[in-house]
Short mmCIF file of C-alpha atoms and ligand atoms in Angstrom, two decimals:
data_model
loop_
_atom_site.label_atom_id
_atom_site.label_comp_id
_atom_site.label_asym_id
_atom_site.label_seq_id
_atom_site.Cartn_x
_atom_site.Cartn_y
_atom_site.Cartn_z
CA UNK J 1 -26.42 40.24 -6.69
CA UNK J 2 -27.81 39.01 -3.83
CA UNK J 3 -30.77 37.60 -5.54
CA UNK J 4 -30.53 34.39 -6.59
CA UNK J 5 -33.16 31.79 -8.09
CA UNK J 6 -31.23 28.78 -6.03
CA UNK J 7 -27.97 27.88 -4.48
CA UNK J 8 -27.01 25.75 -7.51
CA UNK J 9 -23.30 26.88 -8.72
CA UNK J 10 -24.50 26.90 -11.96
CA UNK J 11 -28.54 27.66 -12.04
CA UNK J 12 -28.31 31.09 -13.36
CA UNK J 13 -28.45 29.59 -17.78
CA UNK J 14 -31.26 26.94 -17.26
CA UNK J 15 -34.92 27.12 -17.24
CA UNK J 16 -35.86 24.29 -16.45
CA UNK J 17 -34.99 22.03 -13.49
CA UNK J 18 -32.71 19.06 -13.33
CA UNK J 19 -34.05 15.51 -12.64
CA UNK J 20 -34.81 13.90 -10.26
CA UNK J 21 -32.51 10.49 -10.53
CA UNK J 22 -29.79 12.02 -12.80
CA UNK J 23 -29.42 15.00 -10.29
CA UNK J 24 -29.01 12.57 -7.63
CA UNK J 25 -26.50 10.20 -10.07
CA UNK J 26 -24.39 12.76 -10.57
CA UNK J 27 -24.31 14.28 -7.37
CA UNK J 28 -20.76 13.74 -5.01
CA UNK J 29 -20.99 14.66 -1.68
CA UNK J 30 -21.23 11.20 -0.35
CA UNK J 31 -17.43 10.74 -1.39
CA UNK J 32 -16.00 13.81 -1.70
CA UNK J 33 -17.12 15.21 1.67
CA UNK J 34 -13.53 13.01 2.56
CA UNK J 35 -11.70 16.29 1.38
CA UNK J 36 -13.09 18.33 3.41
CA UNK J 37 -10.36 19.63 5.46
CA UNK J 38 -8.17 19.84 2.22
CA UNK J 39 -11.02 21.93 0.58
CA UNK J 40 -10.81 24.24 3.85
CA UNK J 41 -7.19 24.19 3.67
CA UNK J 42 -6.64 25.38 -0.01
CA UNK J 43 -10.16 27.93 0.37
CA UNK J 44 -7.90 29.21 3.02
CA UNK J 45 -4.78 30.22 0.78
CA UNK J 46 -7.09 31.39 -2.21
CA UNK J 47 -8.42 34.07 0.16
CA UNK J 48 -4.96 35.05 1.26
CA UNK J 49 -4.20 34.94 -2.49
CA UNK J 50 -6.97 37.07 -3.56
CA UNK J 51 -5.79 40.42 -1.02
CA UNK J 52 -2.58 41.05 -3.15
CA UNK J 53 -4.93 41.28 -6.42
CA UNK J 54 -7.00 43.68 -4.34
CA UNK J 55 -10.26 41.56 -4.44
CA UNK J 56 -10.31 40.92 -0.87
CA UNK J 57 -9.51 43.77 1.93
CA UNK J 58 -7.16 42.30 5.08
CA UNK J 59 -10.52 42.78 7.02
CA UNK J 60 -12.39 40.30 4.56
CA UNK J 61 -9.57 37.86 4.57
CA UNK J 62 -9.76 37.63 8.20
CA UNK J 63 -13.79 37.28 8.23
CA UNK J 64 -13.71 34.55 5.28
CA UNK J 65 -10.66 32.80 7.15
CA UNK J 66 -12.95 32.93 10.68
CA UNK J 67 -15.91 31.53 8.56
CA UNK J 68 -13.96 29.02 6.67
CA UNK J 69 -12.47 27.86 10.15
CA UNK J 70 -15.90 28.26 11.66
CA UNK J 71 -17.24 25.46 8.68
CA UNK J 72 -13.90 23.08 9.39
CA UNK J 73 -15.25 22.57 13.09
CA UNK J 74 -18.91 22.05 13.15
CA UNK J 75 -18.61 19.55 10.41
CA UNK J 76 -15.95 17.36 12.87
CA UNK J 77 -17.88 18.44 15.97
CA UNK J 78 -22.03 18.97 14.38
CA UNK J 79 -22.73 15.60 12.36
CA UNK J 80 -26.32 17.09 11.41
CA UNK J 81 -25.73 19.94 10.12
CA UNK J 82 -22.63 18.41 8.50
CA UNK J 83 -25.71 15.68 6.85
CA UNK J 84 -28.35 18.68 6.45
CA UNK J 85 -26.58 20.76 4.64
CA UNK J 86 -24.37 18.37 2.53
CA UNK J 87 -27.87 16.99 1.28
CA UNK J 88 -28.11 20.34 -0.62
CA UNK J 89 -24.98 19.89 -1.79
CA UNK J 90 -23.68 19.08 -5.76
CA UNK J 91 -19.97 17.83 -4.42
CA UNK J 92 -17.79 19.06 -1.29
CA UNK J 93 -16.86 22.96 -3.16
CA UNK J 94 -20.50 23.26 -2.68
CA UNK J 95 -20.63 22.10 0.39
CA UNK J 96 -18.34 24.61 1.30
CA UNK J 97 -20.06 28.00 -0.01
CA UNK J 98 -23.26 27.01 0.94
CA UNK J 99 -22.05 26.93 4.68
CA UNK J 100 -20.16 29.82 3.95
CA UNK J 101 -22.95 31.91 2.89
CA UNK J 102 -25.07 30.89 5.72
CA UNK J 103 -22.24 32.38 7.96
CA UNK J 104 -20.95 35.32 6.21
CA UNK J 105 -24.03 36.34 4.00
CA UNK J 106 -23.76 37.42 0.33
CA UNK J 107 -20.10 37.89 0.69
CA UNK J 108 -19.83 33.81 0.69
CA UNK J 109 -20.06 34.06 -2.77
CA UNK J 110 -16.68 35.93 -3.63
CA UNK J 111 -14.32 33.60 -2.32
CA UNK J 112 -14.91 31.40 -5.91
CA UNK J 113 -13.33 35.05 -7.76
CA UNK J 114 -11.00 33.40 -10.40
CA UNK J 115 -11.44 29.68 -9.52
CA UNK J 116 -12.67 26.48 -10.89
CA UNK J 117 -13.90 23.74 -9.20
CA UNK J 118 -11.32 21.73 -11.82
CA UNK J 119 -8.22 22.84 -10.03
CA UNK J 120 -10.10 22.88 -6.42
CA UNK J 121 -10.83 19.12 -6.56
CA UNK J 122 -7.25 18.03 -8.50
CA UNK J 123 -5.58 20.14 -5.08
CA UNK J 124 -7.30 18.64 -3.01
CA UNK J 125 -6.86 15.40 -4.73
CA UNK J 126 -2.96 15.84 -4.71
CA UNK J 127 -2.95 17.06 -0.84
CA UNK J 128 -4.43 13.89 -0.07
CA UNK J 129 -2.76 11.74 -1.63
CA UNK J 130 0.59 13.36 0.18
CA UNK J 131 -1.13 12.68 3.50
CA UNK J 132 -2.59 9.09 2.44
CA UNK J 133 0.82 7.84 1.39
CA UNK J 134 2.58 8.61 4.01
CA UNK J 135 0.37 6.41 6.59
CA UNK J 136 0.44 4.00 4.40
CA UNK J 137 4.57 4.73 4.38
CA UNK J 138 4.46 5.05 8.53
CA UNK J 139 1.96 1.16 8.58
CA UNK J 140 4.32 -0.58 6.72
CA UNK J 141 7.63 0.94 8.87
CA UNK J 142 5.43 -1.11 11.37
CA UNK J 143 4.84 -4.64 9.35
CA UNK J 144 8.57 -4.65 8.91
CA UNK J 145 9.52 -3.80 12.57
CA UNK J 146 6.97 -7.03 13.34
CA UNK J 147 9.07 -9.27 10.81
CA UNK J 148 12.19 -8.32 11.39
CA UNK J 149 11.23 -8.91 15.16
CA UNK J 150 10.16 -12.37 14.60
CA UNK J 151 13.73 -12.91 12.15
CA UNK J 152 15.73 -12.40 14.85
CA UNK J 153 13.41 -14.04 17.94
CA UNK J 154 14.01 -17.17 15.25
CA UNK J 155 18.27 -17.58 13.80
CA UNK J 156 18.32 -20.45 15.32
CA UNK J 157 15.24 -22.12 14.09
CA UNK J 158 16.24 -24.05 10.06
CA UNK J 159 13.63 -24.58 7.86
CA UNK J 160 13.14 -26.75 4.20
CA UNK J 161 13.84 -23.79 1.65
CA UNK J 162 11.24 -24.60 -0.98
CA UNK J 163 11.02 -24.17 -5.14
CA UNK J 164 8.09 -25.27 -6.74
CA UNK J 165 6.27 -26.04 -3.34
CA UNK J 166 9.11 -28.91 -3.46
CA UNK J 167 11.53 -29.44 -0.53
CA UNK J 168 15.02 -27.73 -1.46
CA UNK J 169 17.67 -26.56 0.24
CA UNK J 170 17.32 -26.30 3.73
CA UNK J 171 17.61 -22.42 5.11
CA UNK J 172 17.17 -20.23 8.27
CA UNK J 173 13.41 -19.03 9.03
CA UNK J 174 14.51 -16.06 9.44
CA UNK J 175 15.86 -16.04 6.01
CA UNK J 176 12.21 -16.24 5.02
CA UNK J 177 10.91 -13.82 7.34
CA UNK J 178 13.42 -11.32 5.82
CA UNK J 179 12.19 -12.34 2.15
CA UNK J 180 9.13 -10.84 2.53
CA UNK J 181 10.13 -8.03 4.46
CA UNK J 182 13.03 -7.09 1.29
CA UNK J 183 9.88 -6.89 -0.94
CA UNK J 184 7.28 -4.79 1.84
CA UNK J 185 10.92 -2.52 1.74
CA UNK J 186 10.39 -1.97 -2.45
CA UNK J 187 7.20 -0.84 -1.81
CA UNK J 188 8.64 2.32 0.12
CA UNK J 189 10.30 4.00 -2.94
CA UNK J 190 7.03 3.46 -4.72
CA UNK J 191 4.95 5.14 -2.45
CA UNK J 192 7.34 8.16 -1.68
CA UNK J 193 6.72 8.77 -5.59
CA UNK J 194 3.53 8.87 -5.67
CA UNK J 195 3.41 11.09 -3.11
CA UNK J 196 6.07 13.56 -5.25
CA UNK J 197 3.94 13.34 -8.43
CA UNK J 198 0.94 14.37 -6.08
CA UNK J 199 3.47 17.21 -4.70
CA UNK J 200 2.53 20.22 -7.20
CA UNK J 201 -0.04 22.73 -6.77
CA UNK J 202 -2.54 23.06 -9.92
CA UNK J 203 -4.36 26.43 -8.51
CA UNK J 204 -4.84 29.24 -10.83
CA UNK J 205 -5.22 26.96 -13.38
CA UNK J 206 -9.01 28.14 -13.84
CA UNK J 207 -11.55 26.29 -15.26
CA UNK J 208 -8.22 25.19 -17.38
CA UNK J 209 -7.18 28.28 -19.05
CA UNK J 210 -5.25 29.57 -15.80
CA UNK J 211 -6.55 32.98 -14.33
CA UNK J 212 -7.01 36.68 -15.53
CA UNK J 213 -6.62 38.22 -11.91
CA UNK J 214 -2.71 37.48 -11.77
CA UNK J 215 -2.71 35.29 -8.20
CA UNK J 216 0.16 34.17 -7.00
CA UNK J 217 0.90 30.63 -8.07
CA UNK J 218 3.49 30.27 -5.89
CA UNK J 219 2.45 31.93 -2.28
CA UNK J 220 -0.39 29.68 -2.80
CA UNK J 221 1.89 26.59 -3.52
CA UNK J 222 3.70 27.43 -0.21
CA UNK J 223 1.26 28.83 1.84
CA UNK J 224 -0.11 24.04 1.13
CA UNK J 225 3.61 23.39 1.47
CA UNK J 226 3.65 22.25 -2.32
CA UNK J 227 6.73 21.79 -2.86
CA UNK J 228 6.27 23.34 -6.78
CA UNK J 229 2.57 24.47 -8.89
CA UNK J 230 2.07 22.57 -11.61
CA UNK J 231 3.22 23.08 -15.89
CA UNK J 232 0.22 23.74 -17.28
CA UNK J 233 -3.57 24.83 -16.83
CA UNK J 234 -4.78 21.99 -19.53
CA UNK J 235 -2.80 19.35 -18.00
CA UNK J 236 -3.38 20.36 -14.62
CA UNK J 237 -6.67 20.21 -14.28
CA UNK J 238 -7.39 16.39 -16.16
CA UNK J 239 -4.14 14.95 -14.43
CA UNK J 240 -4.62 12.02 -12.20
CA UNK J 241 -1.96 10.14 -12.80
CA UNK J 242 -0.70 11.02 -9.20
CA UNK J 243 -3.36 8.76 -8.42
CA UNK J 244 -2.47 5.92 -10.59
CA UNK J 245 0.58 6.09 -9.28
CA UNK J 246 -0.40 5.75 -5.53
CA UNK J 247 -2.74 3.07 -6.40
CA UNK J 248 0.07 1.48 -8.31
CA UNK J 249 2.44 1.89 -5.25
CA UNK J 250 -1.06 0.12 -3.58
CA UNK J 251 -1.03 -2.77 -5.68
CA UNK J 252 2.11 -3.31 -4.41
CA UNK J 253 2.25 -3.85 -1.65
CA UNK J 254 -1.08 -6.02 -1.58
CA UNK J 255 0.98 -8.71 -4.54
CA UNK J 256 3.40 -9.22 -1.29
CA UNK J 257 0.65 -8.91 1.40
CA UNK J 258 -1.41 -12.29 -0.48
CA UNK J 259 1.81 -13.98 -0.75
CA UNK J 260 2.79 -13.83 2.44
CA UNK J 261 -0.77 -14.44 3.57
CA UNK J 262 -0.34 -17.32 0.84
CA UNK J 263 2.72 -18.90 3.18
CA UNK J 264 1.02 -18.60 6.32
CA UNK J 265 -2.11 -20.11 5.55
CA UNK J 266 0.01 -23.34 3.69
CA UNK J 267 2.05 -23.21 7.27
CA UNK J 268 -0.96 -22.92 9.07
CA UNK J 269 -1.80 -26.50 8.10
CA UNK J 270 -1.81 -29.53 9.68
CA UNK J 271 0.49 -30.86 6.94
CA UNK J 272 3.10 -28.68 7.65
CA UNK J 273 2.22 -27.02 10.81
CA UNK J 274 4.61 -24.55 10.67
CA UNK J 275 2.71 -21.81 12.46
CA UNK J 276 0.51 -21.92 15.44
CA UNK J 277 -1.80 -19.45 14.35
CA UNK J 278 -3.02 -17.03 17.09
CA UNK J 279 -6.25 -17.01 18.88
CA UNK J 280 -6.73 -13.04 18.42
CA UNK J 281 -6.28 -13.55 13.89
CA UNK J 282 -8.23 -16.51 13.76
CA UNK J 283 -11.58 -17.80 14.14
CA UNK J 284 -13.75 -20.64 13.91
CA UNK J 285 -16.25 -22.58 12.95
CA UNK J 286 -19.70 -23.00 13.59
CA UNK J 287 -20.06 -26.43 12.37
CA UNK J 288 -16.83 -28.09 13.30
CA UNK J 289 -15.25 -27.36 17.12
CA UNK J 290 -12.03 -28.63 16.10
CA UNK J 291 -11.40 -25.75 13.02
CA UNK J 292 -9.01 -23.01 13.93
CA UNK J 293 -9.11 -20.47 10.55
CA UNK J 294 -6.42 -18.96 9.10
CA UNK J 295 -9.12 -15.70 8.22
CA UNK J 296 -6.79 -13.24 8.76
CA UNK J 297 -4.62 -13.90 6.17
CA UNK J 298 -7.12 -15.46 3.99
CA UNK J 299 -8.81 -11.85 3.78
CA UNK J 300 -6.26 -10.23 3.67
CA UNK J 301 -5.71 -12.19 0.27
CA UNK J 302 -8.92 -11.87 -0.78
CA UNK J 303 -8.69 -8.13 0.01
CA UNK J 304 -5.87 -8.25 -2.10
CA UNK J 305 -7.87 -8.31 -5.85
CA UNK J 306 -9.68 -5.11 -5.17
CA UNK J 307 -6.63 -2.85 -4.91
CA UNK J 308 -5.91 -4.38 -8.52
CA UNK J 309 -9.45 -3.46 -9.39
CA UNK J 310 -9.26 -0.18 -8.30
CA UNK J 311 -6.27 0.59 -10.62
CA UNK J 312 -7.70 -0.84 -13.28
CA UNK J 313 -10.92 1.14 -12.63
CA UNK J 314 -9.45 4.69 -12.62
CA UNK J 315 -6.52 3.68 -15.74
CA UNK J 316 -9.93 2.16 -17.57
CA UNK J 317 -11.50 5.77 -16.96
CA UNK J 318 -8.75 7.99 -17.80
CA UNK J 319 -7.61 6.17 -21.03
CA UNK J 320 -9.51 8.04 -24.01
CA UNK J 321 -10.76 10.64 -21.86
CA UNK J 322 -9.66 14.13 -24.05
CA UNK J 323 -6.91 16.88 -23.08
CA UNK J 324 -8.01 18.87 -19.60
CA UNK J 325 -11.38 18.17 -17.13
CA UNK J 326 -14.28 15.82 -17.92
CA UNK J 327 -16.82 14.52 -15.46
CA UNK J 328 -15.71 11.43 -15.51
CA UNK J 329 -12.33 12.09 -13.47
CA UNK J 330 -15.39 12.21 -10.48
CA UNK J 331 -15.21 8.91 -10.57
CA UNK J 332 -11.74 9.14 -9.33
CA UNK J 333 -11.67 9.23 -5.79
CA UNK J 334 -14.83 6.31 -4.51
CA UNK J 335 -11.80 3.47 -5.86
CA UNK J 336 -8.78 5.44 -4.92
CA UNK J 337 -10.47 6.01 -0.53
CA UNK J 338 -11.79 2.26 -0.55
CA UNK J 339 -8.48 0.99 -1.81
CA UNK J 340 -6.53 3.21 0.96
CA UNK J 341 -9.15 1.86 3.47
CA UNK J 342 -8.61 -1.24 2.69
CA UNK J 343 -4.99 -1.02 2.61
CA UNK J 344 -4.20 0.47 5.89
CA UNK J 345 -6.58 -2.11 7.70
CA UNK J 346 -5.04 -5.36 5.71
CA UNK J 347 -0.80 -3.99 6.30
CA UNK J 348 -2.13 -3.23 10.30
CA UNK J 349 -3.96 -7.02 10.56
CA UNK J 350 -0.99 -8.64 8.98
CA UNK J 351 1.11 -6.66 11.57
CA UNK J 352 -0.86 -7.71 14.76
CA UNK J 353 -1.00 -11.58 13.12
CA UNK J 354 2.67 -11.18 12.15
CA UNK J 355 4.08 -9.75 15.93
CA UNK J 356 1.29 -12.71 17.34
CA UNK J 357 2.23 -16.05 14.92
CA UNK J 358 4.19 -17.94 17.00
CA UNK J 359 6.23 -20.41 15.05
CA UNK J 360 6.70 -24.72 15.66
CA UNK J 361 10.40 -24.89 16.34
CA UNK J 362 10.27 -28.56 16.25
CA UNK J 363 8.68 -29.13 12.59
CA UNK J 364 9.85 -27.00 10.83
CA UNK J 365 13.70 -28.16 12.01
CA UNK J 366 12.51 -31.59 11.43
CA UNK J 367 11.23 -30.45 7.63
CA UNK J 368 14.37 -29.21 8.02
CA UNK J 369 16.01 -32.49 8.84
CA UNK J 370 15.07 -34.43 5.57
CA UNK J 371 18.18 -35.36 3.91
CA UNK J 372 17.28 -35.18 0.64
CA UNK J 373 17.94 -31.41 1.12
CA UNK J 374 21.35 -32.50 1.25
CA UNK J 375 21.65 -33.66 -2.40
CA UNK J 376 23.25 -30.66 -3.70
CA UNK J 377 25.74 -30.49 -0.57
CA UNK J 378 26.58 -34.15 -1.44
CA UNK J 379 27.29 -32.24 -5.19
CA UNK J 380 29.27 -29.63 -4.07
CA UNK J 381 31.46 -31.60 -2.23
CA UNK J 382 32.33 -33.98 -5.17
CA UNK J 383 32.66 -30.50 -6.61
CA UNK J 384 35.48 -29.41 -4.66
CA UNK J 385 36.79 -33.44 -5.07
CA UNK J 386 37.30 -31.91 -8.56
CA UNK J 387 34.35 -33.52 -10.44
CA UNK J 388 32.74 -30.93 -12.82
CA UNK J 389 29.50 -30.34 -11.80
CA UNK J 390 27.02 -31.71 -13.99
CA UNK J 391 28.65 -35.30 -13.58
CA UNK J 392 28.28 -34.38 -9.65
CA UNK J 393 25.11 -33.92 -10.19
CA UNK J 394 24.73 -37.42 -11.84
CA UNK J 395 26.60 -39.39 -9.51
CA UNK J 396 24.60 -37.91 -6.55
CA UNK J 397 20.98 -38.43 -8.64
CA UNK J 398 21.70 -42.04 -8.85
CA UNK J 399 22.90 -42.19 -5.48
CA UNK J 400 19.47 -41.10 -4.38
CA UNK J 401 17.56 -43.05 -7.04
CA UNK J 402 19.16 -46.80 -5.60
CA UNK J 403 18.62 -45.59 -1.97
CA UNK J 404 14.93 -44.29 -2.50
CA UNK J 405 14.82 -47.85 -4.43
CA UNK J 406 16.69 -49.51 -1.18
CA UNK J 407 14.05 -47.40 0.93
CA UNK J 408 16.82 -46.20 2.84
CA UNK J 409 18.42 -42.11 3.50
CA UNK J 410 21.29 -40.90 1.60
CA UNK J 411 22.75 -40.45 4.72
CA UNK J 412 22.53 -44.17 5.89
CA UNK J 413 24.93 -45.60 2.72
CA UNK J 414 27.96 -46.95 4.06
CA UNK J 415 31.29 -45.70 2.76
CA UNK J 416 32.28 -48.76 0.82
CA UNK J 417 28.61 -48.57 -1.65
CA UNK J 418 28.91 -45.04 -1.81
CA UNK J 419 32.69 -45.20 -3.28
CA UNK J 420 31.00 -48.19 -6.09
CA UNK J 421 29.30 -45.22 -7.97
CA UNK J 422 32.28 -42.95 -7.52
CA UNK J 423 35.44 -43.26 -5.67
CA UNK J 424 35.43 -39.35 -5.01
CA UNK J 425 33.50 -40.35 -2.02
CA UNK J 426 35.75 -40.77 1.03
CA UNK J 427 35.20 -40.35 5.03
CA UNK J 428 34.77 -36.48 5.37
CA UNK J 429 31.84 -36.51 3.29
CA UNK J 430 29.54 -36.80 6.89
CA UNK J 431 30.86 -33.50 8.02
CA UNK J 432 29.51 -31.76 4.17
CA UNK J 433 26.42 -33.60 4.54
CA UNK J 434 25.31 -31.72 8.04
CA UNK J 435 21.90 -29.45 8.20
CA UNK J 436 24.67 -26.64 9.96
CA UNK J 437 27.25 -26.93 7.06
CA UNK J 438 25.06 -27.14 4.33
CA UNK J 439 23.58 -23.54 6.40
CA UNK J 440 27.06 -22.30 7.10
CA UNK J 441 27.50 -22.86 3.71
CA UNK J 442 25.85 -20.46 2.21
CA UNK J 443 27.69 -17.63 3.39
CA UNK J 444 28.04 -15.02 0.67
CA UNK J 445 26.21 -11.90 1.20
CA UNK J 446 21.99 -12.45 1.21
CA UNK J 447 22.94 -15.99 1.77
CA UNK J 448 21.03 -17.91 4.34
CA UNK J 449 24.34 -19.00 6.77
CA UNK J 450 23.46 -17.92 10.04
CA UNK J 451 26.51 -14.69 9.72
CA UNK J 452 25.12 -13.80 6.55
CA UNK J 453 21.23 -13.78 8.67
CA UNK J 454 22.94 -11.74 11.24
CA UNK J 455 24.45 -9.42 8.77
CA UNK J 456 20.82 -8.79 6.43
CA UNK J 457 19.15 -7.63 9.61
CA UNK J 458 22.25 -5.30 10.51
CA UNK J 459 21.65 -4.10 6.63
CA UNK J 460 18.22 -3.68 6.49
CA UNK J 461 17.79 -2.06 9.61
CA UNK J 462 20.48 0.30 8.94
CA UNK J 463 18.59 0.94 5.34
CA UNK J 464 14.40 1.64 7.59
CA UNK J 465 16.71 4.51 9.51
CA UNK J 466 17.83 5.57 6.92
CA UNK J 467 14.41 6.56 4.68
CA UNK J 468 13.27 7.88 8.82
CA UNK J 469 9.49 7.33 7.88
CA UNK J 470 8.50 11.33 7.05
CA UNK J 471 5.35 12.03 9.38
CA UNK J 472 2.62 13.45 7.81
CA UNK J 473 -0.46 14.20 9.44
CA UNK J 474 -3.85 11.78 9.41
CA UNK J 475 -6.20 11.62 7.09
N1 LIG Q 501 -17.26 17.14 -8.34
C1 LIG Q 501 -16.55 17.66 -9.43
C2 LIG Q 501 -14.86 16.14 -9.08
O1 LIG Q 501 -15.08 15.49 -8.04
C3 LIG Q 501 -15.68 18.99 -9.40
C4 LIG Q 501 -16.51 19.23 -10.44
C5 LIG Q 501 -16.52 19.64 -11.20
N2 LIG Q 501 -17.60 19.86 -11.96
C6 LIG Q 501 -18.28 20.78 -13.57
N3 LIG Q 501 -18.90 20.01 -13.91
N4 LIG Q 501 -16.83 21.03 -14.05
O2 LIG Q 501 -14.68 15.87 -10.16
#
C-alpha cells in the first residue's frame, strides 16, 4: 500500500480528525526529541535484525542504515529542518518514520515491522539513563577531587566542630571537608545501580506480547551495548523502575549538595566569616553596595527541591498504573531530563565554587581555640586518672559553671582551686587542655587527628581510583 490518507501512525481506523487542542496535548516531540540519537541507534539495530528473518534484504538494510545516518546528521546540522519535520510529528518515533519516508519513499514504512513505540521508547530511555548516570558520575569525581584538594591544603587548620550548631569539640577543617566527600562517595554506587537496572534491552517485546517474526533479541541487545534482555514483554513495556532508581540517585546527590551549601552559606556569614566567597561564584545587591551573597550555594540548596519533586512526580505517575504500557508513561521523561540537567549544573557549579573558596584560617583557628571546646578533654583527663566518666563529666561541669559565674576561662583557673573541686586534677592537666593535644588524641581510624585525616585522604583517593569512573558517551 503506498496510498495513506495522512501520515499519522494510527490514522486508518479513525473517521474524524483529532481535536486540535487534544492533538497538541498528546504530542511529545518537544520533549522526546532528546532521545533521537538513541532512537536512531535502536532503529539501526532493528534494521539489521530484520535481515536474518527475511523482512529486509542485505541491500535494504544498507539503504536503511544510510538513511538513518543521514537523518541523524541532518537533525544535528539543519535545525530548521529538524523543527519543521518535528512540528508534524507526534513523537520522536514518528519523526524518524516521517524522515525515513522522506528519504526512502514508502519503503521507509517497512522498518516498523513487528515492533511498537512502547518498546522503542523504553529502550531509548534506558540507553539515555545509562549515559546520563555515567555523565553525573564523572562530574561527581571532579567534585570529590575539589574536596580532596581543599582537604589536602588545609591539614593544619583547626576549626570548632559543632553539633546542634553549638561549639562541641575541635576538629580539622580537612576532616570537615572529608565528611562531605564521604557523603558523595555513597552516591556513586547509587548511580551505578541505576545504570545497571537500565541495562536490559526491551526490543522484541512488541507492544506488550512479544515479537511474531522471531527477531534475535540477544543480537539486538548486544548491538546496542546492553548486557542482557528484559525477561517479560508485558513488564518490559511498563517498567520505569530504572528511571526511579536514577532519580533516587540524583536526589541523594542533591540532598548532599544542599547540606554542603547550607554549611557554606552559614560559614560565609559575617558572624562566622570562616570562608571568603569567591567573586566568580557570588553576586551583589542592587541596593546595598557592600553585599556579596552566596548565591551559588543558595541556588544549589534551592534547586535541590526540584529533584526530589521529580522523583515524587514519577512515583506518583507510576502508582496505580495497570500492567504493561499506559500513555501516562509518556510523562516519565520531562521531569527526568530536567532533573538530570539541573544536577549536572549544580554539581559543576559546586565544584567550581568549592575549588575557588578561600578559608579564613585565622577565624577558624580562633573559634577552635575556645576553651569550652576542651571540656570533654578535661573529663577524659579525669577518666585517665581513674574517675568514672559520669563523675568526671559532673566535675568538669561544676568547674565550668563556677568559671562562667566568675567570668574566667577554664584554662585560667589555678590548679589549687581545681583541686578543691577534685583532687584528681594535677599539673599535667595543662598538657591535655591544648588544642593540638585534643586533636591528636582522636587518632582512631575515621577520627580527626592529623594522622587519621592523612590516612583518610589516602584511603579515599585509593577508593576513588579503584572505582575508576566508567566513561560513557556524552548526552
Ligand atoms: N510517545 C510515547 C511515550 O513517550 C510512546 C508512544 C506510545 N504510544 C502509544 N499510543 N502506545 O511513551
